Amino acid sequence: MVLAALLPPAQVIGGSTPAPSATEPIQPRQAVERFVTLWRIGDYERMHEVLATADREHYTEAGFIALHQRFAAAIGLTGMHVAIGSAQATARPSEARPPDAPAPNASPVPSSANESPAPTIDPGGVVVGPVRAMAVPVRLTFDSSLFGPIVLDRAFELTLGPTGWEVRWTPESLFPELGTTGGAFRVEQSPLPTRGKIIAADGTVLALTRSDGVRVYPHESLAGQVIGYATPLTAEEAAARPAVDGYAAGQVAGRRGVEAGAEALLRGRAALTLIVDPHLGTDQPVVERPLIPAADVRLTIQPDLQRSAEAAIAGYPEAATAVVDPRSGDVWALASAPAFNPNAMTLGTTYGGSPLSRPTAAQIQNHALETAYPTGSSFKPFTLATALQIGVASPATRMTCLPTWDFGGVRFVNFELHQLPGLVSLEQAMAFSCNTTYMPLSMVVYEHDRDALTDLLADFGFGQPTGIGWVPETGGVLPDALYYEGHRRGSGSYSPFGPFDQVQLAIGQGSFLGTQLQMALAYAAFANRGTLWMPRLVTTAMTPDGDVVHRTRPQVRQRIAMDRADLDYLVTALQAVTTYSYGTGTAAFAGFGIPVAGKSGTAESGGPDPHALFPAFAPALNPEIVVTTILVRIHLGTGGSDSAPLVRRVMTTYFSR
């Protein structure tokens, strides 16, 4: 019997089956629907009641219920779906006629062309010849927390009873291996595979499992926040995890970073086998879940750049650096201070055995991804980009750079009241970081299109997660019109996005918050002339046999709608920051030998000490690397004087290869 030919396309049983009227005999399909509906809702007692009399007498209610309960418990039954095919005539071997069965016809006349001839009965009440029956194919799909979906194709036989057709049942109806006597079930699990390694782009092993099962990190705090850590589960934690994953107390699981994000790949999964133990016969497997090997996960992290970025910010209480490839979106480094050594969570010591104290939350958190900050003047390129995009500015535009600018009853100032004489170009104002140029420019943008700046910032990925995956991140805050519809002002009231919000946003202040990874990817889009990449952290996952079970390829997230000429001019303005005599990054990159484009930022922090930022890329006209660094709450610090030299340090590592 071919089930696929018998099952209707989408005839799935759900809800309750209506009871037949007293005058209408139960039809074969109706009897099966009633039986499997009771099975679906777990009413095993009534399932037994609707069996044919002979089977109810042969299989006790207690035994019938126990068998189904044991099966449900063994697989972790969570739900059931049923598809029923069309009934077909068949016959059963000779058997005694139950007392309540209707007497057969005196002569074997078939009731239809599709039915078998009716049997005759000898004087002793035994049916002679084949018993007329119907067969109904059924596909049973059990939702199992241990095995996933279990699909069983069965054909239920039915014979006539006092009220119509009745389901015939033996334990073989569930599994043929049970025979006619029934039996028990048990689940066997293979050993869990050894957890996979975490490997850097150059093959450096960043995480592995010792022979005693302890997870260790040979390079200590190198990329510690990116890697995360993995430690044994408590009984309560194991119970809270999905049963299908088969966690048990004491098994190691990822807690943070890639260890948690790539848990399924690194851990693999043990094989499971449902074994039937029949009362008569030998044990036999009936359902198997194959072993999934643990895989080694390879990252895009470049150890030399990661080490250089970490060393550059090591002396700061809070800082972060992101390094990306503007040609692919590959994440080469994500450094965060204070440093975090994952061995503190697994060994309590360094890899070499020196004691480690319990890390603080600030150490475990990756400030390059999970903490968003105001960006200060490193945001001015986006204001320029918007003005160029909508046509209210061009390379020929000239504006003033005065010490102060009054707007809305507030006086805005340049750093230390600096100014440039006369009318200046926008690249000159960028090099000198003139607030009093770019804030008025933002108002020109606002008057032309109130949403232009915030719309372009959204295109550059601000106010939303980057989509890096594998590690936690925050999307930051893009304070656009929609944002202010749902967020109260400091006064406690709601008010729409307005001119004052625009001028604050123009220099990365106000309510704006962004991460270093967001800034690095956005500057990469400047560098490559308009491609915003989806950041790539994991490239492949490979089993010990060499099978690649996961691969991540470079993926474009957004094409920025800007003319190439406008982007070229924007890069020219950013290069002026490191080349003009009064450029805020010129001193930091003096003698570097490779053209660098970037922008300093000194952002208000809400306290007396500002944040210092410097995102940059190089070479300016054919970029290969983007680096952005933030130093948090630096006393008397600026992006040009404090962060830019650290960016140069990382770039030096790259170009000295």
XYZ file of C-alpha atoms in Angstrom:
657
model
C 0.000 0.000 0.000
C 1.475 3.366 -1.056
C 0.514 5.913 1.589
C 1.346 9.003 -0.434
C -1.234 8.033 -3.008
C -3.910 7.566 -0.375
C -3.449 10.632 1.802
C -5.284 13.812 0.801
C -2.984 16.865 0.450
C -3.888 18.556 3.747
C -6.370 16.528 5.718
C -5.137 17.036 9.271
C -7.179 16.100 12.303
C -7.734 18.802 14.897
C -10.492 19.605 17.366
C -13.110 17.037 18.267
C -14.802 14.462 16.068
C -18.605 14.689 16.048
C -20.361 11.647 17.489
C -22.442 9.639 15.014
C -26.198 9.587 15.365
C -27.837 6.522 16.852
C -29.326 5.581 13.480
C -26.167 5.950 11.391
C -23.517 3.231 11.588
C -19.968 4.399 12.159
C -18.037 4.505 8.910
C -14.370 3.396 8.686
C -12.874 6.848 8.302
C -15.096 8.233 11.049
C -13.963 5.501 13.437
C -10.304 6.260 12.732
C -10.874 10.003 13.168
C -12.416 9.422 16.567
C -9.578 7.103 17.644
C -6.708 9.382 16.596
C -8.439 12.514 17.956
C -8.577 10.863 21.380
C -4.916 9.939 20.935
C -4.044 13.515 19.995
C -5.593 14.909 23.185
C -4.065 12.151 25.317
C -7.364 10.537 26.352
C -6.006 6.983 26.399
C -8.891 5.664 28.482
C -11.493 6.565 25.860
C -9.144 5.357 23.121
C -9.369 1.928 24.700
C -13.160 2.174 24.923
C -13.589 2.644 21.170
C -11.511 -0.392 20.217
C -13.188 -3.503 18.880
C -14.560 -5.759 21.626
C -12.075 -8.545 20.928
C -9.128 -6.186 21.374
C -10.551 -4.610 24.531
C -10.866 -8.098 26.014
C -7.348 -9.091 24.946
C -5.564 -5.880 25.971
C -6.489 -4.500 29.353
C -7.214 -0.830 29.757
C -4.341 -0.468 32.229
C -1.853 -2.076 29.867
C -3.091 -0.063 26.891
C -2.826 3.227 28.768
C 0.587 2.386 30.227
C 2.039 1.581 26.799
C 0.969 4.925 25.336
C 2.093 6.830 28.408
C 5.507 5.177 28.293
C 5.892 6.110 24.627
C 4.844 9.730 25.256
C 7.260 10.049 28.176
C 10.151 8.413 26.310
C 10.044 10.819 23.372
C 8.955 13.905 25.316
C 5.641 14.165 23.444
C 4.500 17.773 23.068
C 1.913 17.520 20.314
C 0.517 15.324 17.582
C -0.741 15.826 14.031
C -2.636 13.305 11.939
C -3.403 12.957 8.233
C -5.913 10.276 7.198
C -6.152 8.609 3.799
C -9.049 6.855 2.053
C -10.387 3.507 3.265
C -9.801 0.416 1.157
C -11.310 -3.034 1.418
C -9.176 -5.794 2.866
C -9.608 -8.962 4.924
C -8.402 -10.372 8.215
C -7.645 -14.006 9.033
C -10.287 -16.268 10.602
C -11.150 -15.417 14.203
C -13.854 -16.077 16.777
C -16.911 -13.883 16.412
C -17.314 -11.576 19.436
C -20.673 -11.934 21.217
C -21.755 -8.423 20.233
C -20.753 -8.729 16.586
C -23.562 -8.847 14.012
C -24.194 -12.200 12.404
C -22.902 -12.422 8.851
C -25.072 -13.019 5.834
C -26.012 -16.606 5.068
C -24.288 -16.454 1.721
C -21.035 -14.635 0.850
C -22.475 -11.819 -1.212
C -20.254 -8.717 -1.325
C -21.982 -5.449 -0.452
C -19.998 -3.533 -3.092
C -17.480 -4.152 -5.773
C -14.667 -2.918 -3.474
C -15.453 -5.171 -0.520
C -14.418 -8.747 0.187
C -17.110 -11.444 0.301
C -18.734 -11.808 3.694
C -17.508 -14.851 5.626
C -19.614 -17.782 6.839
C -19.778 -19.115 10.396
C -19.411 -22.718 11.455
C -21.764 -24.187 14.096
C -19.203 -23.455 16.861
C -19.268 -19.665 16.228
C -15.861 -19.481 14.593
C -15.641 -17.390 11.468
C -14.596 -19.541 8.558
C -12.622 -17.843 5.829
C -11.341 -14.254 5.697
C -13.048 -11.649 7.857
C -14.242 -8.625 5.930
C -12.266 -5.534 6.984
C -11.303 -2.051 5.884
C -7.815 -0.513 5.997
C -7.330 3.220 6.540
C -3.812 4.669 6.016
C -2.747 7.230 8.597
C 0.317 9.436 8.937
C 1.063 10.160 12.592
C 3.443 13.037 13.338
C 4.532 13.269 16.954
C 6.125 16.515 18.128
C 8.921 15.321 20.384
C 11.091 17.442 22.644
C 13.876 14.858 22.377
C 13.759 13.670 18.776
C 12.005 16.487 16.961
C 9.145 15.395 14.661
C 8.608 11.631 14.540
C 6.591 10.518 11.525
C 4.967 7.076 11.522
C 3.029 5.767 8.542
C 0.489 3.222 9.717
C -2.616 1.529 8.340
C -5.419 0.888 10.842
C -7.634 -2.103 10.158
C -11.315 -2.029 11.066
C -14.011 -4.672 11.350
C -17.752 -4.386 11.831
C -19.136 -4.127 15.348
C -22.610 -3.516 16.760
C -22.536 0.215 15.925
C -20.498 0.091 12.748
C -16.811 -0.111 11.963
C -14.376 -0.460 14.879
C -10.609 0.003 15.089
C -8.580 -3.164 15.531
C -5.480 -2.706 17.648
C -2.399 -4.532 18.887
C 0.870 -3.048 20.180
C 2.149 -3.534 16.630
C -0.144 -0.656 15.649
C 2.378 1.640 17.357
C 5.601 -0.172 16.466
C 5.779 -3.561 14.709
C 8.793 -4.344 16.917
C 6.461 -4.531 19.953
C 4.775 -7.591 18.513
C 1.401 -8.573 19.920
C 2.569 -8.646 23.527
C 3.730 -5.050 24.018
C 6.769 -3.969 25.960
C 8.712 -1.007 27.277
C 10.712 1.929 25.863
C 14.034 3.429 26.795
C 16.253 6.152 25.343
C 19.983 5.641 24.882
C 22.306 8.625 24.405
C 25.779 8.591 22.922
C 28.597 10.514 24.605
C 28.517 14.260 23.892
C 31.144 15.320 21.320
C 34.139 17.268 22.587
C 33.316 20.954 22.308
C 34.778 22.613 19.235
C 37.574 25.154 19.242
C 37.288 28.874 18.590
C 39.968 29.831 16.096
C 41.199 33.223 14.891
C 41.585 34.116 11.226
C 45.262 33.057 11.185
C 44.641 29.714 12.892
C 45.422 30.840 16.444
C 43.358 28.732 18.860
C 41.513 31.083 21.186
C 39.393 28.505 23.066
C 39.566 24.730 23.515
C 38.496 21.966 25.881
C 41.041 20.162 28.049
C 40.989 16.406 28.482
C 39.232 16.881 31.832
C 36.371 18.744 30.119
C 37.325 22.225 31.358
C 37.140 25.029 28.826
C 40.380 27.036 28.634
C 41.667 30.072 26.766
C 45.380 29.797 25.852
C 45.813 33.467 24.951
C 44.291 34.761 28.169
C 42.445 38.051 27.653
C 43.066 38.290 23.890
C 39.618 38.999 22.428
C 38.184 37.907 25.774
C 34.881 39.761 25.463
C 34.429 38.505 21.895
C 35.076 34.882 22.845
C 33.077 34.915 26.075
C 33.275 31.816 28.231
C 31.666 28.417 28.799
C 31.107 26.780 32.186
C 29.110 23.825 33.582
C 25.355 24.138 34.034
C 23.549 23.697 37.304
C 20.634 21.271 37.442
C 18.175 24.172 37.325
C 19.918 25.737 34.321
C 19.985 22.434 32.452
C 16.275 21.872 33.098
C 15.466 25.312 31.726
C 17.121 24.551 28.371
C 15.174 22.897 25.515
C 14.857 19.180 26.140
C 15.735 18.398 22.526
C 19.259 19.694 23.188
C 19.765 17.128 25.924
C 21.555 19.306 28.473
C 22.340 17.816 31.848
C 23.777 19.225 35.049
C 27.528 19.539 34.835
C 27.662 19.845 31.058
C 29.512 22.875 29.712
C 27.509 25.581 27.932
C 28.432 28.947 26.480
C 27.634 31.908 28.687
C 28.829 34.963 26.777
C 30.316 36.011 23.451
C 30.874 33.522 20.655
C 30.847 30.704 23.199
C 27.146 31.412 23.701
C 26.275 32.710 20.231
C 27.771 29.702 18.431
C 26.700 27.220 21.115
C 24.908 24.858 18.729
C 27.918 24.666 16.401
C 30.542 24.379 19.136
C 28.629 21.837 21.232
C 27.197 19.591 18.576
C 24.578 17.145 19.802
C 24.629 13.599 21.125
C 22.899 10.812 19.216
C 19.659 9.500 20.709
C 17.995 6.162 20.079
C 14.514 5.085 21.154
C 14.730 1.391 21.987
C 11.754 -0.981 22.076
C 12.057 -3.699 24.701
C 9.282 -6.163 23.797
C 7.951 -8.641 26.337
C 8.843 -11.401 23.892
C 11.867 -10.835 21.676
C 15.022 -8.775 21.600
C 15.558 -5.034 21.979
C 15.330 -3.083 18.759
C 15.870 0.589 17.840
C 12.779 2.254 16.377
C 13.626 5.978 16.279
C 17.088 7.482 15.951
C 18.389 11.019 16.166
C 21.842 11.166 14.596
C 24.866 12.630 16.299
C 25.746 16.169 15.245
C 29.516 16.594 15.497
C 30.926 19.565 17.365
C 32.514 22.070 15.008
C 35.503 24.364 15.232
C 34.378 27.956 14.681
C 36.716 30.252 12.779
C 36.503 34.004 13.337
C 37.542 37.005 11.267
C 39.516 38.316 14.258
C 43.151 39.090 13.345
C 45.214 38.393 16.499
C 47.933 40.956 15.758
C 45.399 43.744 15.251
C 43.335 42.599 18.243
C 46.438 42.543 20.423
C 47.533 45.955 19.183
C 44.092 47.471 19.771
C 43.914 46.010 23.275
C 47.404 47.209 24.175
C 46.594 50.728 22.950
C 43.635 51.130 25.332
C 44.938 48.962 28.158
C 45.657 51.856 30.484
C 42.147 53.319 30.367
C 39.342 52.466 32.793
C 36.795 52.343 29.944
C 37.545 52.361 26.228
C 36.805 50.492 23.023
C 38.185 50.000 19.530
C 36.620 48.428 16.447
C 38.640 47.465 13.362
C 36.932 46.382 10.133
C 37.810 45.669 6.526
C 35.995 48.239 4.336
C 36.142 45.817 1.392
C 34.137 43.014 3.023
C 32.799 44.048 6.424
C 35.083 41.531 8.160
C 35.593 42.429 11.814
C 39.317 42.289 12.496
C 39.324 43.481 16.097
C 36.881 44.393 18.855
C 38.888 45.613 21.820
C 37.327 46.646 25.111
C 38.793 48.021 28.320
C 38.933 46.970 31.070
C 40.270 43.637 29.809
C 38.558 40.308 30.475
C 40.314 36.955 30.836
C 37.778 34.119 30.326
C 40.024 31.777 32.336
C 38.857 33.671 35.407
C 35.429 32.079 34.913
C 36.596 28.544 34.124
C 39.903 28.040 35.935
C 40.012 30.868 38.435
C 43.615 31.312 37.309
C 45.490 32.306 34.183
C 46.288 29.586 31.669
C 49.677 29.425 33.325
C 48.225 29.048 36.822
C 48.429 32.522 38.361
C 45.364 33.457 40.458
C 42.703 35.671 38.888
C 40.063 37.660 40.686
C 36.416 37.437 39.748
C 35.831 39.838 36.804
C 33.455 42.754 37.104
C 30.472 43.315 34.821
C 32.411 46.150 33.160
C 35.177 43.719 32.227
C 32.841 41.119 30.742
C 30.888 43.668 28.707
C 32.210 44.424 25.244
C 32.145 48.217 25.095
C 32.759 48.197 21.339
C 29.383 46.499 20.793
C 27.264 46.608 23.902
C 27.756 50.201 25.014
C 26.574 53.167 22.942
C 28.025 56.636 23.408
C 27.569 60.131 21.970
C 30.068 60.641 19.184
C 30.728 64.378 19.214
C 32.307 65.955 16.159
C 33.209 62.630 14.566
C 29.563 62.825 13.460
C 30.045 65.955 11.354
C 30.807 63.970 8.183
C 27.218 62.696 8.213
C 25.920 66.253 8.345
C 28.123 67.100 5.374
C 27.013 63.945 3.560
C 23.352 64.918 3.974
C 23.935 68.451 2.736
C 25.732 67.098 -0.337
C 23.089 64.421 -0.927
C 20.135 66.839 -0.997
C 22.043 69.511 -2.902
C 22.209 72.316 -0.335
C 26.029 72.218 -0.255
C 28.844 71.495 -2.689
C 32.645 71.744 -2.802
C 32.137 75.382 -3.726
C 30.163 76.171 -0.539
C 31.761 78.720 1.787
C 30.655 79.492 5.353
C 32.025 81.182 8.455
C 33.775 79.489 11.366
C 33.226 81.949 14.223
C 34.022 81.351 17.906
C 30.327 81.228 18.813
C 26.915 80.734 17.227
C 23.648 81.727 18.847
C 20.535 79.688 18.155
C 17.237 79.450 19.986
C 18.539 81.402 22.948
C 21.551 79.087 23.365
C 25.146 80.018 22.585
C 27.164 77.224 20.978
C 30.955 77.478 20.917
C 33.952 76.012 19.175
C 36.588 74.204 21.201
C 38.464 76.866 23.162
C 36.636 79.501 21.072
C 38.808 78.743 18.052
C 37.907 80.327 14.722
C 38.989 80.560 11.122
C 39.035 83.971 9.430
C 36.684 84.946 6.636
C 34.727 82.416 4.642
C 36.003 78.848 4.649
C 35.329 75.711 2.640
C 33.568 72.763 4.230
C 36.755 70.674 4.220
C 38.557 73.484 6.053
C 35.737 73.593 8.607
C 35.956 69.803 8.921
C 39.703 69.905 9.495
C 39.298 72.537 12.204
C 36.128 70.860 13.562
C 34.013 74.021 13.462
C 30.800 73.541 15.399
C 29.789 77.014 14.279
C 29.937 75.877 10.652
C 28.294 72.495 10.828
C 25.475 73.411 13.193
C 24.257 76.212 10.882
C 24.746 73.846 7.921
C 22.439 71.353 9.627
C 19.754 74.037 9.795
C 20.082 74.616 6.053
C 19.466 70.886 5.672
C 16.531 71.002 8.100
C 14.826 73.855 6.301
C 15.139 71.982 3.018
C 14.071 68.548 4.356
C 13.394 67.994 8.050
C 13.998 64.237 7.836
C 16.988 64.205 5.486
C 19.665 63.948 8.197
C 17.949 61.298 10.286
C 16.950 59.315 7.182
C 20.554 59.198 5.988
C 21.767 58.228 9.456
C 19.311 55.323 9.396
C 20.712 54.282 6.014
C 24.172 54.245 7.603
C 22.855 51.816 10.230
C 22.484 54.016 13.301
C 19.708 53.397 15.788
C 19.590 49.684 14.962
C 21.773 46.607 15.559
C 24.464 45.987 12.960
C 23.396 42.362 12.544
C 26.796 40.975 13.499
C 25.215 37.985 15.223
C 27.101 35.557 17.497
C 27.726 38.227 20.153
C 25.385 40.625 21.974
C 25.123 44.225 20.786
C 23.015 47.314 21.288
C 21.416 49.306 18.508
C 22.079 52.657 20.174
C 19.700 55.596 19.784
C 18.826 57.550 16.654
C 16.671 60.423 17.944
C 14.477 61.009 14.906
C 10.833 62.092 14.684
C 9.570 58.586 15.476
C 11.850 58.328 18.498
C 10.445 61.485 20.065
C 6.893 60.264 19.579
C 7.573 57.598 22.175
C 10.165 59.188 24.467
C 9.654 61.949 26.971
C 11.925 64.946 27.183
C 13.834 65.799 30.326
C 10.845 67.883 31.397
C 8.684 64.758 31.389
C 6.574 65.873 28.426
C 6.465 64.763 24.806
C 7.442 67.111 21.998
C 8.308 66.448 18.352
C 11.712 66.450 16.712
C 12.651 70.066 16.071
C 15.430 72.471 15.057
C 17.271 72.239 18.381
C 17.411 68.425 18.036
C 18.801 68.886 14.518
C 21.698 71.109 15.540
C 22.593 68.810 18.430
C 22.462 65.753 16.196
C 24.663 67.498 13.641
C 27.616 67.157 16.015
C 26.685 63.778 17.519
C 25.159 65.122 20.723
C 21.662 65.418 22.159
C 20.038 62.016 22.610
C 22.161 60.275 19.966
C 24.115 57.168 21.016
C 26.179 54.883 18.804
C 28.619 52.001 19.175
C 32.160 51.815 17.866
C 31.197 49.003 15.514
C 28.417 51.152 14.044
C 30.873 54.004 13.560
C 33.480 51.724 11.981
C 30.972 50.302 9.493
C 29.618 53.754 8.639
C 33.117 55.125 8.043
C 33.823 52.011 5.973
C 30.897 53.085 3.771
C 32.608 56.458 3.329
C 35.862 54.667 2.541
C 34.458 52.267 -0.066
C 32.197 54.947 -1.552
C 28.772 53.839 -0.464
C 28.610 50.186 0.623
C 27.394 49.480 4.140
C 28.430 45.929 4.974
C 26.817 43.459 7.278
C 29.660 42.852 9.739
C 31.142 39.354 9.504
C 32.610 37.763 12.632
C 32.306 34.023 11.928
C 33.530 32.703 8.575
C 33.136 28.919 8.870
C 32.366 26.090 11.238
C 34.094 22.809 10.435
C 33.737 19.345 11.974
C 36.768 17.179 12.805
C 36.106 15.266 9.556
C 36.527 18.444 7.551
C 32.857 19.015 6.764
C 31.941 22.702 6.636
C 28.598 22.877 8.452
C 28.311 26.661 8.403
C 29.698 29.363 6.173
C 29.140 33.120 6.321
C 29.965 35.095 3.217
C 30.374 38.887 2.976
C 26.960 40.474 2.660
C 25.980 43.976 1.603
C 23.471 45.492 3.992
C 22.768 48.816 2.259
C 23.870 50.869 -0.709
C 24.080 54.492 0.342
C 22.245 56.722 -2.121
C 24.999 59.275 -2.721
C 26.811 60.347 -5.883
C 30.402 59.185 -6.228
C 31.561 62.787 -6.603
C 29.936 63.745 -3.299
C 31.556 60.789 -1.537
C 34.913 61.711 -3.037
C 34.566 65.227 -1.670
C 33.584 63.853 1.727
C 36.774 61.782 1.793
C 38.725 64.878 0.799
C 37.264 66.687 3.810
C 38.186 63.783 6.106
C 41.713 63.652 4.741
C 42.043 67.384 5.496
C 41.634 66.487 9.196
C 45.040 64.742 9.114
C 46.859 66.921 6.568
C 45.898 70.583 7.043
C 48.206 72.469 9.355
C 45.310 73.126 11.731
C 43.712 69.706 11.276
C 42.741 68.113 14.580
C 44.415 64.835 13.566
C 47.474 66.221 11.779
C 49.851 65.966 14.745
C 48.822 62.397 15.493
C 49.585 61.215 11.941
C 52.616 63.361 11.199
C 55.235 61.269 9.401
C 52.941 58.261 9.096
C 53.678 57.926 5.386
C 50.244 56.612 4.415
C 47.338 59.000 3.723
C 44.687 58.756 6.432
C 41.126 60.111 6.423
C 39.308 60.491 9.720
C 37.572 62.787 12.136
C 38.135 63.658 15.754
C 35.285 63.792 18.206
C 35.148 65.208 21.708
C 31.737 64.357 23.083
C 29.974 65.669 26.157
C 29.549 62.821 28.625
C 27.172 64.371 31.139
C 30.074 64.978 33.497
C 33.185 67.139 33.586
C 35.309 64.776 31.459
C 34.416 64.222 27.782
C 34.647 61.151 25.590
C 37.449 61.228 23.011
C 36.859 59.546 19.626
C 38.694 59.139 16.353
C 37.305 57.021 13.494
C 39.612 56.791 10.473
C 40.514 54.749 7.400
C 43.619 54.294 5.272
C 44.924 54.619 2.662
C 42.535 57.485 2.148
C 41.956 56.921 -1.573
C 42.220 53.127 -1.659
C 41.154 52.054 1.847
C 42.147 48.727 3.352
C 41.413 49.257 7.047
C 39.008 51.220 9.256
C 39.798 51.861 12.923
C 37.693 53.743 15.431
C 38.549 54.276 19.091
C 36.684 55.842 21.994
C 38.230 56.771 25.324
C 35.481 57.277 27.877
C 35.476 60.291 30.222
C 39.048 61.466 29.593
C 40.197 64.408 31.701
C 41.087 67.317 29.400
C 41.097 64.867 26.508
C 40.148 65.285 22.849
C 39.707 62.903 19.973
C 42.650 64.393 18.088
C 45.119 64.456 20.955
C 44.166 61.233 22.783
C 42.340 58.775 20.510
C 43.994 59.515 17.162
C 47.471 58.335 18.293
C 45.936 55.014 19.377
C 44.262 54.604 15.996
C 47.647 55.251 14.368
C 49.151 52.543 16.568
C 46.712 49.926 15.259
C 47.175 51.074 11.676
C 50.940 50.820 12.118
C 50.539 47.180 13.080
C 48.512 46.542 9.943
C 50.760 48.352 7.475
C 53.979 47.007 9.027
C 52.998 43.520 7.883
